[in-house]
Coordinates of C-alpha atoms and ligand atoms in Angstrom, one line a residue:
Chain A
X9 CA 0.0 0.0 0.0
X10 CA 1.2 3.5 -0.8
X11 CA 1.7 5.9 2.1
X12 CA 1.1 9.1 0.2
X13 CA -0.8 9.4 -3.1
X14 CA -1.4 12.5 -5.1
X15 CA -4.0 11.8 -7.8
X16 CA -4.3 14.5 -10.4
X17 CA -3.8 17.1 -7.6
X18 CA -4.3 20.7 -8.8
X19 CA -4.2 23.8 -6.7
X20 CA -5.3 27.2 -8.1
X21 CA -5.1 30.5 -6.2
X22 CA -7.6 33.0 -7.3
X23 CA -6.1 36.4 -6.6
X24 CA -8.0 39.6 -7.2
X25 CA -5.7 40.5 -10.1
X26 CA -4.9 37.1 -11.6
X27 CA -5.2 33.4 -11.2
X28 CA -2.1 31.4 -10.1
X29 CA -1.9 27.7 -10.9
X30 CA 0.5 26.5 -8.2
X31 CA 0.2 22.8 -8.9
X32 CA -1.0 21.1 -12.1
X33 CA -2.1 17.4 -12.6
X34 CA 0.3 16.2 -9.9
X35 CA 0.4 12.4 -9.8
X36 CA 2.8 10.7 -7.4
X37 CA 2.6 7.6 -5.2
X38 CA 5.1 7.4 -2.4
X39 CA 5.5 3.9 -1.0
X40 CA 5.6 3.1 2.7
X41 CA 9.0 3.9 4.2
X42 CA 10.2 5.5 1.0
X43 CA 12.3 8.7 1.0
X44 CA 11.2 10.9 -1.8
X45 CA 12.9 14.3 -2.6
X46 CA 11.3 17.0 -4.7
X47 CA 13.5 19.5 -6.6
X48 CA 12.3 22.2 -8.8
X49 CA 12.7 25.9 -9.7
X50 CA 11.6 28.5 -7.2
X51 CA 7.8 29.0 -7.2
X52 CA 7.1 25.8 -9.0
X53 CA 4.7 24.5 -6.3
X54 CA 6.9 22.3 -4.0
X55 CA 5.7 23.9 -0.8
X56 CA 2.1 23.7 -2.1
X57 CA 2.5 20.0 -2.7
X58 CA 3.9 19.4 0.8
X59 CA 1.1 21.6 2.4
X60 CA -1.5 19.4 0.7
X61 CA 0.0 16.3 2.2
X62 CA 0.2 18.0 5.6
X63 CA -3.4 19.0 5.5
X64 CA -2.8 22.7 5.8
X65 CA -4.2 23.2 2.3
X66 CA -6.5 21.3 0.0
X67 CA -6.5 20.6 -3.7
X68 CA -8.8 22.6 -6.0
X69 CA -9.4 19.4 -7.8
X70 CA -7.9 15.9 -7.7
X71 CA -7.1 14.0 -4.5
X72 CA -4.5 13.6 -1.8
X73 CA -4.5 10.5 0.3
X74 CA -2.2 9.5 3.1
X75 CA -2.4 5.9 4.5
X76 CA -5.4 5.2 2.3
X77 CA -7.4 8.1 3.7
X78 CA -8.3 11.4 2.1
X79 CA -6.4 14.2 3.9
X80 CA -8.9 16.4 5.8
X81 CA -6.5 18.3 8.0
X82 CA -3.2 18.3 9.8
X83 CA -2.4 15.6 12.4
X84 CA 0.5 14.1 14.4
X85 CA 0.7 11.1 12.0
X86 CA 2.2 13.6 9.5
X87 CA 4.9 15.6 11.2
X88 CA 6.1 18.7 9.4
X89 CA 9.6 20.3 9.6
X90 CA 9.0 23.9 8.4
X91 CA 11.4 25.8 6.3
X92 CA 11.6 28.5 9.0
X93 CA 11.5 26.1 11.9
X94 CA 8.2 27.6 13.4
X95 CA 9.4 26.9 16.9
X96 CA 7.3 28.3 19.7
X97 CA 9.5 31.2 21.0
X98 CA 7.9 31.3 24.4
X99 CA 8.6 27.6 25.1
X100 CA 11.9 26.1 26.0
X101 CA 13.5 23.5 23.7
X102 CA 12.2 20.8 26.1
X103 CA 8.7 22.2 26.1
X104 CA 8.6 22.7 22.3
X105 CA 9.4 19.0 21.9
X106 CA 7.0 18.0 24.7
X107 CA 3.8 19.6 23.2
X108 CA 3.1 16.8 20.7
X109 CA 3.6 14.1 23.3
X110 CA 1.4 16.0 25.8
X111 CA -1.3 16.3 23.2
X112 CA -1.0 12.5 22.5
X113 CA -1.6 11.9 26.2
X114 CA 1.8 10.2 26.7
X115 CA 2.3 9.7 30.5
X116 CA 4.9 12.0 32.1
X117 CA 7.6 9.5 32.8
X118 CA 7.5 8.0 29.3
X119 CA 7.3 11.5 27.9
X120 CA 10.5 12.6 29.6
X121 CA 12.2 9.5 28.5
X122 CA 11.4 10.1 24.9
X123 CA 12.3 13.8 25.0
X124 CA 15.6 12.9 26.5
X125 CA 16.4 10.4 23.8
X126 CA 15.3 12.8 21.1
X127 CA 17.5 15.5 22.6
X128 CA 20.4 13.0 22.8
X129 CA 19.9 11.9 19.2
X130 CA 19.9 15.6 18.0
X131 CA 22.8 16.5 20.2
X132 CA 20.8 19.0 22.1
X133 CA 21.1 17.8 25.7
X134 CA 22.7 20.9 27.0
X135 CA 20.1 23.2 25.4
X136 CA 17.0 21.6 26.9
X137 CA 16.2 24.6 29.1
X138 CA 17.1 27.3 26.5
X139 CA 14.6 29.3 24.5
X140 CA 14.8 29.1 20.7
X141 CA 16.2 32.6 20.3
X142 CA 19.1 31.6 22.4
X143 CA 20.2 28.9 19.9
X144 CA 22.0 29.0 16.6
X145 CA 20.1 28.4 13.4
X146 CA 21.5 24.9 13.2
X147 CA 20.4 24.1 16.7
X148 CA 16.9 25.5 16.1
X149 CA 16.6 23.3 13.1
X150 CA 17.6 20.3 15.1
X151 CA 14.9 21.2 17.7
X152 CA 12.4 21.4 14.8
X153 CA 13.4 17.9 13.7
X154 CA 13.4 16.5 17.2
X155 CA 9.9 18.0 17.8
X156 CA 8.7 16.2 14.6
X157 CA 10.4 12.9 15.1
X158 CA 9.7 12.4 18.8
X159 CA 6.2 11.6 17.9
X160 CA 7.5 8.7 15.8
X161 CA 5.2 9.7 12.9
X162 CA 4.4 7.4 10.0
X163 CA 5.1 10.3 7.6
X164 CA 7.7 13.0 7.8
X165 CA 7.2 16.1 5.6
X166 CA 10.3 18.4 5.4
X167 CA 10.3 21.7 3.5
X168 CA 13.9 22.8 2.8
X169 CA 14.8 21.9 6.3
X170 CA 18.5 22.6 5.8
X171 CA 18.0 25.7 3.6
X172 CA 19.0 28.1 6.4
X173 CA 22.1 26.3 7.6
X174 CA 25.7 27.0 6.8
X175 CA 27.5 24.5 4.6
X176 CA 29.3 22.6 7.5
X177 CA 26.2 22.2 9.7
X178 CA 24.2 21.2 6.6
X179 CA 26.6 18.4 5.9
X180 CA 26.4 17.1 9.4
X181 CA 22.6 17.2 9.3
X182 CA 22.5 15.4 6.0
X183 CA 24.7 12.6 7.3
X184 CA 22.6 12.5 10.4
X185 CA 19.4 12.3 8.5
X186 CA 20.7 9.5 6.3
X187 CA 21.8 7.6 9.4
X188 CA 18.3 8.0 10.9
X189 CA 16.6 7.1 7.7
X190 CA 18.5 3.9 7.1
X191 CA 18.3 2.8 10.8
X192 CA 14.6 3.6 11.2
X193 CA 13.1 4.1 7.8
X194 CA 9.9 6.0 7.5
X195 CA 7.9 7.7 4.7
X196 CA 9.6 11.0 4.0
X197 CA 8.6 13.8 1.6
X198 CA 11.6 16.2 1.5
X199 CA 12.0 19.4 -0.5
X200 CA 15.3 21.0 -1.4
X201 CA 17.0 23.2 -3.9
X202 CA 20.2 21.3 -3.6
X203 CA 20.7 18.6 -6.3
X204 CA 23.5 16.9 -4.2
X205 CA 21.3 16.8 -1.2
X206 CA 18.4 15.3 -3.2
X207 CA 20.5 12.5 -4.6
X208 CA 22.3 11.8 -1.4
X209 CA 19.1 11.4 0.7
X210 CA 16.5 10.1 -1.8
X211 CA 15.2 6.7 -2.8
X212 CA 13.6 8.6 -5.7
X213 CA 14.1 12.2 -6.9
X214 CA 11.1 14.1 -8.4
X215 CA 12.1 16.9 -10.7
X216 CA 9.3 19.5 -11.2
X217 CA 8.8 21.8 -14.2
X218 CA 8.6 25.5 -13.7
X219 CA 5.3 27.1 -12.8
X220 CA 2.6 25.8 -13.1
X221 CA 4.3 22.9 -11.5
X222 CA 4.0 19.5 -12.9
X223 CA 6.2 16.4 -12.5
X224 CA 8.9 16.5 -15.2
X225 CA 10.8 13.4 -14.3
X226 CA 11.2 10.8 -11.6
X227 CA 14.7 9.4 -11.0
X228 CA 15.1 6.2 -9.1
X229 CA 18.2 6.3 -6.9
X230 CA 17.7 3.5 -4.4
X231 CA 18.8 0.6 -6.6
X232 CA 21.9 2.4 -7.8
X233 CA 22.8 3.5 -4.3
X234 CA 22.6 -0.1 -3.0
X235 CA 24.4 -1.5 -6.0
X236 CA 27.2 1.0 -5.6
X237 CA 27.3 0.7 -1.8
X238 CA 27.0 4.4 -1.0
X239 CA 25.6 3.6 2.4
X240 CA 28.8 1.9 3.4
X241 CA 30.6 5.2 3.0
X242 CA 30.4 7.2 6.2
X243 CA 31.1 10.7 4.7
X244 CA 29.0 12.6 2.3
X245 CA 32.0 13.8 0.3
X246 CA 33.0 10.2 -0.3
X247 CA 29.6 9.5 -1.7
X248 CA 29.7 12.6 -3.8
X249 CA 33.0 11.5 -5.4
X250 CA 31.5 8.3 -6.7
X251 CA 31.3 8.3 -10.5
X252 CA 27.8 6.9 -10.3
X253 CA 26.8 9.9 -8.1
X254 CA 28.5 12.4 -10.3
X255 CA 26.7 11.0 -13.4
X256 CA 23.3 11.2 -11.7
X257 CA 24.0 14.7 -10.4
X258 CA 24.8 15.9 -13.9
X259 CA 21.6 14.3 -15.2
X260 CA 19.4 16.0 -12.6
X261 CA 21.3 19.3 -13.0
X262 CA 20.6 19.4 -16.8
X263 CA 17.0 18.5 -16.2
X264 CA 16.6 21.3 -13.7
X265 CA 18.6 23.8 -15.8
X266 CA 16.1 23.4 -18.6
X267 CA 13.4 24.6 -16.3
X268 CA 15.1 27.8 -15.1
X269 CA 13.1 30.8 -16.4
X270 CA 15.4 32.7 -18.8
X271 CA 16.4 36.0 -17.1
X272 CA 15.0 39.1 -18.7
Chain B
X11 CA 23.4 50.1 32.9
X12 CA 20.5 50.9 35.3
X13 CA 22.7 52.9 37.7
X14 CA 23.6 55.5 35.0
X15 CA 20.0 55.6 33.8
X16 CA 18.7 56.3 37.3
X17 CA 21.3 59.1 37.6
X18 CA 20.1 60.7 34.4
X19 CA 16.5 60.5 35.5
X20 CA 17.3 62.1 38.9
X21 CA 19.2 64.8 37.1
X22 CA 16.2 65.5 34.9
X23 CA 13.8 65.8 37.9
X24 CA 16.2 67.9 39.8
X25 CA 16.7 70.2 36.8
X26 CA 13.0 70.6 36.5
X27 CA 12.6 71.4 40.2
X28 CA 15.4 74.0 40.1
X29 CA 13.9 75.7 37.0
X30 CA 10.5 75.8 38.8
X31 CA 11.9 77.2 42.0
X32 CA 13.8 79.9 40.0
X33 CA 10.9 80.8 37.7
X34 CA 8.4 81.4 40.5
X35 CA 10.9 83.2 42.8
X36 CA 10.9 87.0 43.1
X37 CA 13.8 86.9 40.5
X38 CA 11.8 84.7 38.0
X39 CA 9.4 85.7 35.3
X40 CA 6.3 83.9 36.7
X41 CA 4.0 85.2 39.4
X42 CA 3.4 82.6 42.2
X43 CA -0.3 83.5 42.2
X44 CA -0.7 82.1 38.7
X45 CA 1.9 79.3 39.0
X46 CA 2.4 78.2 42.6
X47 CA 6.0 78.3 43.9
X48 CA 7.6 75.4 45.8
X49 CA 6.8 76.9 49.2
X50 CA 3.1 77.3 48.3
X51 CA 3.0 73.7 47.1
X52 CA 4.8 72.6 50.2
X53 CA 2.3 74.3 52.4
X54 CA -0.6 72.7 50.5
X55 CA 1.1 69.3 50.9
X56 CA 1.6 69.8 54.6
X57 CA -2.1 70.7 54.9
X58 CA -3.4 67.7 53.1
X59 CA -0.9 65.4 54.9
X60 CA -1.8 66.6 58.4
X61 CA -5.3 68.3 58.7
X62 CA -6.5 67.1 55.4
X63 CA -8.3 68.6 52.4
X64 CA -11.5 67.8 50.6
X65 CA -12.7 65.6 53.4
X66 CA -9.6 63.5 54.3
X67 CA -5.9 63.4 54.6
X68 CA -3.6 62.3 51.7
X69 CA -3.3 58.5 52.4
X70 CA -7.1 58.1 52.3
X71 CA -7.4 60.2 49.1
X72 CA -4.6 58.2 47.5
X73 CA -6.0 54.8 48.6
X74 CA -9.5 55.7 47.4
X75 CA -8.2 56.6 43.9
X76 CA -5.8 53.6 43.8
X77 CA -8.6 51.3 44.6
X78 CA -10.8 52.8 41.9
X79 CA -7.9 52.6 39.4
X80 CA -7.1 49.0 40.1
X81 CA -10.8 48.1 39.9
X82 CA -11.3 50.0 36.6
X83 CA -8.1 48.7 35.2
X84 CA -8.9 45.1 36.0
X85 CA -12.4 45.4 34.5
X86 CA -11.3 47.3 31.4
X87 CA -8.2 45.1 30.8
X88 CA -9.9 41.8 31.1
X89 CA -13.0 42.7 29.1
X90 CA -11.0 44.6 26.5
X91 CA -8.4 41.9 26.1
X92 CA -11.0 39.1 25.8
X93 CA -13.0 41.1 23.2
X94 CA -9.8 41.8 21.3
X95 CA -8.7 38.2 21.3
X96 CA -12.2 37.2 20.0
X97 CA -12.1 39.8 17.3
X98 CA -8.5 38.8 16.2
X99 CA -9.4 35.1 16.2
X100 CA -12.8 35.4 14.3
X101 CA -12.9 37.7 11.3
X102 CA -16.6 37.6 11.1
X103 CA -17.1 38.5 14.8
X104 CA -14.7 41.4 14.2
X105 CA -16.6 42.6 11.2
X106 CA -19.8 42.4 13.4
X107 CA -18.4 44.3 16.4
X108 CA -16.2 46.8 14.6
X109 CA -18.8 49.3 13.4
X110 CA -20.2 49.7 17.0
X111 CA -16.7 49.9 18.3
X112 CA -15.6 52.6 15.8
X113 CA -18.7 54.6 16.6
X114 CA -18.1 54.5 20.4
X115 CA -14.4 55.2 20.3
X116 CA -14.3 59.0 19.6
X117 CA -16.9 59.8 22.3
X118 CA -15.1 61.4 25.3
X119 CA -15.6 59.5 28.5
X120 CA -16.8 62.7 30.1
X121 CA -19.8 62.8 27.8
X122 CA -21.0 59.5 29.2
X123 CA -21.3 60.8 32.8
X124 CA -25.0 61.9 32.8
X125 CA -26.1 58.6 31.3
X126 CA -23.9 56.6 33.5
X127 CA -25.4 58.3 36.6
X128 CA -28.8 57.6 35.2
X129 CA -28.0 53.9 34.8
X130 CA -25.9 53.2 37.8
X131 CA -26.4 56.0 40.2
X132 CA -23.5 57.7 42.0
X133 CA -21.7 54.6 43.3
X134 CA -18.4 52.9 42.4
X135 CA -19.9 51.0 39.5
X136 CA -20.7 54.3 37.7
X137 CA -17.1 55.5 38.2
X138 CA -15.7 52.2 36.9
X139 CA -17.9 52.4 33.9
X140 CA -16.7 55.9 33.0
X141 CA -13.1 54.6 33.2
X142 CA -14.0 51.6 31.2
X143 CA -15.2 53.7 28.2
X144 CA -11.7 55.1 27.9
X145 CA -9.5 52.3 29.1
X146 CA -11.0 49.2 27.3
X147 CA -10.2 50.6 23.8
X148 CA -6.4 50.1 23.8
X149 CA -6.8 46.7 25.3
X150 CA -9.1 45.7 22.5
X151 CA -7.1 47.1 19.7
X152 CA -3.8 45.7 20.8
X153 CA -5.1 42.2 21.6
X154 CA -6.8 42.1 18.2
X155 CA -3.6 43.1 16.4
X156 CA -1.6 40.7 18.5
X157 CA -3.8 37.8 17.3
X158 CA -3.9 38.9 13.7
X159 CA -0.1 39.1 13.6
X160 CA 0.5 35.6 14.9
X161 CA 2.6 33.8 12.2
X162 CA 0.5 31.2 10.4
X163 CA 3.2 28.7 10.7
X164 CA 3.0 28.7 14.5
X165 CA -0.7 27.8 14.4
X166 CA 0.0 25.2 11.7
X167 CA 2.8 23.7 13.8
X168 CA 0.5 23.5 16.8
X169 CA -2.2 21.8 14.8
X170 CA 0.3 19.4 13.2
X171 CA 1.4 18.4 16.7
X172 CA -2.2 17.4 17.5
X173 CA -3.2 20.4 19.6
X174 CA -7.0 20.3 19.8
X175 CA -8.8 23.4 18.6
X176 CA -10.0 24.5 22.0
X177 CA -6.4 24.3 23.4
X178 CA -5.0 26.5 20.6
X179 CA -6.0 29.6 22.6
X180 CA -3.9 28.7 25.7
X181 CA -1.1 26.9 23.8
X182 CA -0.5 29.4 21.0
X183 CA -2.9 32.4 20.7
X184 CA -2.4 34.0 24.1
X185 CA 1.3 33.5 24.5
X186 CA 2.0 34.5 20.9
X187 CA -0.1 37.7 21.3
X188 CA 1.2 38.4 24.8
X189 CA 3.7 41.1 23.9
X190 CA 1.0 43.0 22.1
X191 CA -1.5 42.3 24.9
X192 CA 0.9 43.9 27.4
X193 CA 1.3 46.9 25.2
X194 CA -2.5 47.2 25.3
X195 CA -2.4 46.8 29.1
X196 CA 0.1 49.6 29.6
X197 CA -2.0 52.0 27.5
X198 CA -5.1 50.8 29.3
X199 CA -3.5 51.6 32.7
X200 CA -2.5 55.0 31.4
X201 CA -6.0 55.7 30.2
X202 CA -7.4 54.6 33.6
X203 CA -5.3 57.2 35.4
X204 CA -6.1 60.0 32.8
X205 CA -9.8 59.3 33.2
X206 CA -9.7 59.3 37.0
X207 CA -10.6 62.9 37.4
X208 CA -13.6 62.5 35.1
X209 CA -14.7 59.4 36.9
X210 CA -14.5 61.0 40.3
X211 CA -16.8 63.8 39.1
X212 CA -19.5 61.2 39.7
X213 CA -20.5 61.7 43.3
X214 CA -17.2 61.3 45.1
X215 CA -16.4 61.9 48.7
X216 CA -12.7 61.1 48.5
X217 CA -10.0 60.5 45.9
X218 CA -7.3 62.5 44.1
X219 CA -9.7 63.5 41.3
X220 CA -12.1 64.8 44.0
X221 CA -9.2 66.7 45.6
X222 CA -8.5 68.3 42.2
X223 CA -12.1 69.3 41.7
X224 CA -12.4 70.9 45.1
X225 CA -9.0 72.7 44.7
X226 CA -10.3 74.0 41.4
X227 CA -13.5 75.4 43.0
X228 CA -11.4 77.0 45.8
X229 CA -9.0 78.4 43.2
X230 CA -6.1 76.8 45.2
X231 CA -3.2 76.3 42.7
X232 CA -0.9 74.8 45.4
X233 CA -3.3 72.0 46.1
X234 CA -4.0 71.4 42.4
X235 CA -0.3 70.8 42.1
X236 CA -0.2 68.4 45.0
X237 CA -3.1 66.4 43.5
X238 CA -1.4 66.3 40.1
X239 CA 1.9 65.2 41.6
X240 CA 0.2 62.5 43.6
X241 CA -1.5 61.2 40.5
X242 CA 1.8 61.3 38.6
X243 CA 3.6 59.3 41.3
X244 CA 0.8 56.8 41.7
X245 CA 0.6 56.3 38.0
X246 CA 4.3 55.8 37.7
X247 CA 4.2 53.2 40.5
X248 CA 1.4 51.2 39.0
X249 CA 3.1 51.3 35.6
X250 CA 6.3 50.0 37.3
X251 CA 4.4 47.1 38.8
X252 CA 2.9 46.2 35.5
X253 CA 6.3 46.4 33.9
X254 CA 7.6 44.0 36.5
X255 CA 4.8 41.5 35.8
X256 CA 5.5 41.8 32.1
X257 CA 9.2 41.1 32.5
X258 CA 8.4 38.1 34.7
X259 CA 6.0 36.6 32.2
X260 CA 7.6 37.6 29.0
X261 CA 11.3 36.9 29.8
X262 CA 11.5 35.0 26.5
X263 CA 10.4 38.0 24.6
X264 CA 12.3 40.9 26.2
X265 CA 15.6 39.1 25.8
X266 CA 14.7 38.1 22.3
X267 CA 14.3 41.8 21.3
X268 CA 18.0 42.8 20.9
X269 CA 18.4 40.1 18.2
X270 CA 15.7 41.8 16.1
X271 CA 16.8 45.3 16.7
Ligands
ATP23 N1 -1.4 31.6 -0.3 C1 -1.1 31.9 -1.6 N2 -1.8 32.8 -2.3 C2 -1.5 33.0 -3.6 N3 -0.5 32.4 -4.3 C3 0.2 31.5 -3.6 C4 0.0 31.2 -2.3 N4 0.8 30.2 -1.9 C5 1.6 30.0 -3.0 N5 1.2 30.7 -4.1 C6 1.8 30.7 -5.4 O1 1.9 29.4 -5.9 C7 3.1 29.2 -6.6 C8 3.8 28.0 -5.9 O2 4.2 28.4 -4.7 P1 5.1 27.4 -3.7 O3 5.3 28.1 -2.5 O4 4.5 26.1 -3.7 O5 6.5 27.4 -4.5 P2 7.8 26.6 -4.1 O6 8.1 25.6 -5.2 O7 7.8 26.1 -2.8 O8 8.9 27.8 -4.2 P3 10.2 28.0 -3.4 O9 11.2 27.1 -3.9 O10 10.6 29.5 -3.7 O11 9.9 27.8 -2.0 C9 3.8 30.5 -6.5 O12 3.6 31.2 -7.7 C10 3.2 31.3 -5.4 O13 3.2 32.6 -5.7
MG24 MG1 8.7 26.6 -0.9

């Protein structure tokens, strides 16, 4: 059974001055525990697509199903990591992570245990009592990831989660996410602008056309990755040096390049 | 550095006092009969502190007004903030309430006094209502704006984490709007003090507003000054208390500010 299914999803925004088609005949089936990464030019509808799966927004026509059910609103089964973190500034790191567990009615002892292990996993133990504004961007992002993963959601939706990070932190987070994804695979829909990031993380990479966004091409990475043994390499730069990786990167690059709007 | 700021504040007050003493002295340009000199104000202060003025000594006048202000503030702040939160949360409710609200806003609190007396008589409730007309407005406006300006992503994050709709108010809406709510409360408190004199025109036996009205009738500038100074000091004290509460509750926000500045 597929975990996330977009069936002819289309989203139109009717603005006073004009009509914006944000997403057009979007068909995509994401299998259970599959890691799918979407890349595409700015404004092509990536965020729109993720918001439909999250239940923050609904298709103008077509359907979006998660776990065999039509999406009718957000819920803790589909945890979201927002592009700009969206941490609660009045809550400490600990309390930000605790909210979802409290809502789920997890008993206090168990709750503390899970928060503690989430903090440890994200290397945040020393920051538990800090407020978000006292943390670096990288730490805030790790809190946002901890807040989403502590619920052990069936589906994880991530909108350019590493976009705001510096190159070094980004690499660490990417390696961390790959480690998590291979140890404890779950269904992930991940958006990025980085081709390397997409190929490094994904089981499949979805390339979108420029607006109105459609699917241009879907590239299977998983079989190649396993065949070439990328997962046995501990460092991202070792993976990125593999001829198989370079070849795929060039392919995705070209595909994306064709979609850039010519500058006026 | 609070020490230096305190020093500057003291210097400013001292400068004002010296200017005043000089201006109303025989060498200055102002006649003490029009603008009371420090000795005249001192004498008025001594009078109200010992034998009393307008029915009682100073502590009783101050406590009466302070009680009225606290009562008026609590009523105006709670009702205004609640109304503002509801208006910010529900656009349709805001659209429904707004016309009435905009119509009532420009009416000076003083204009309500005859009607208020007709409705509520001359008791405390009438005075609180006069204060309410002026003081609830900033509480409404700021709470409403505070809710309107909550980043959508925070509400989405809360819902994604499974927060039930009825819990959103306490989990997100109130804390996210709290900095604006407190701005409203500060303005609300200010409005409460500035409406005090008007409120105490409604059948008062004691109070600083009452002192001012009596001093006006007696053409007693020294006492008018004492009444004004007492209101100034009390207003400053209550504002300081509110500021202390705000810093306690919004520690996360106050310290977040420099990063945005
Ligand atoms: N709430 C909205 N109202 C009107 N138009 C919108 C709204 N949200 C998105 N759009 C439009 O829909 C299109 C797709 O937006 P979307 O945010 O999905 O793009 P994106 O691929 O995520 O872009 P980026 O890479 O820059 O984040 C854009 O043209 C955008 O202007
Ligand atoms: Mg986007």
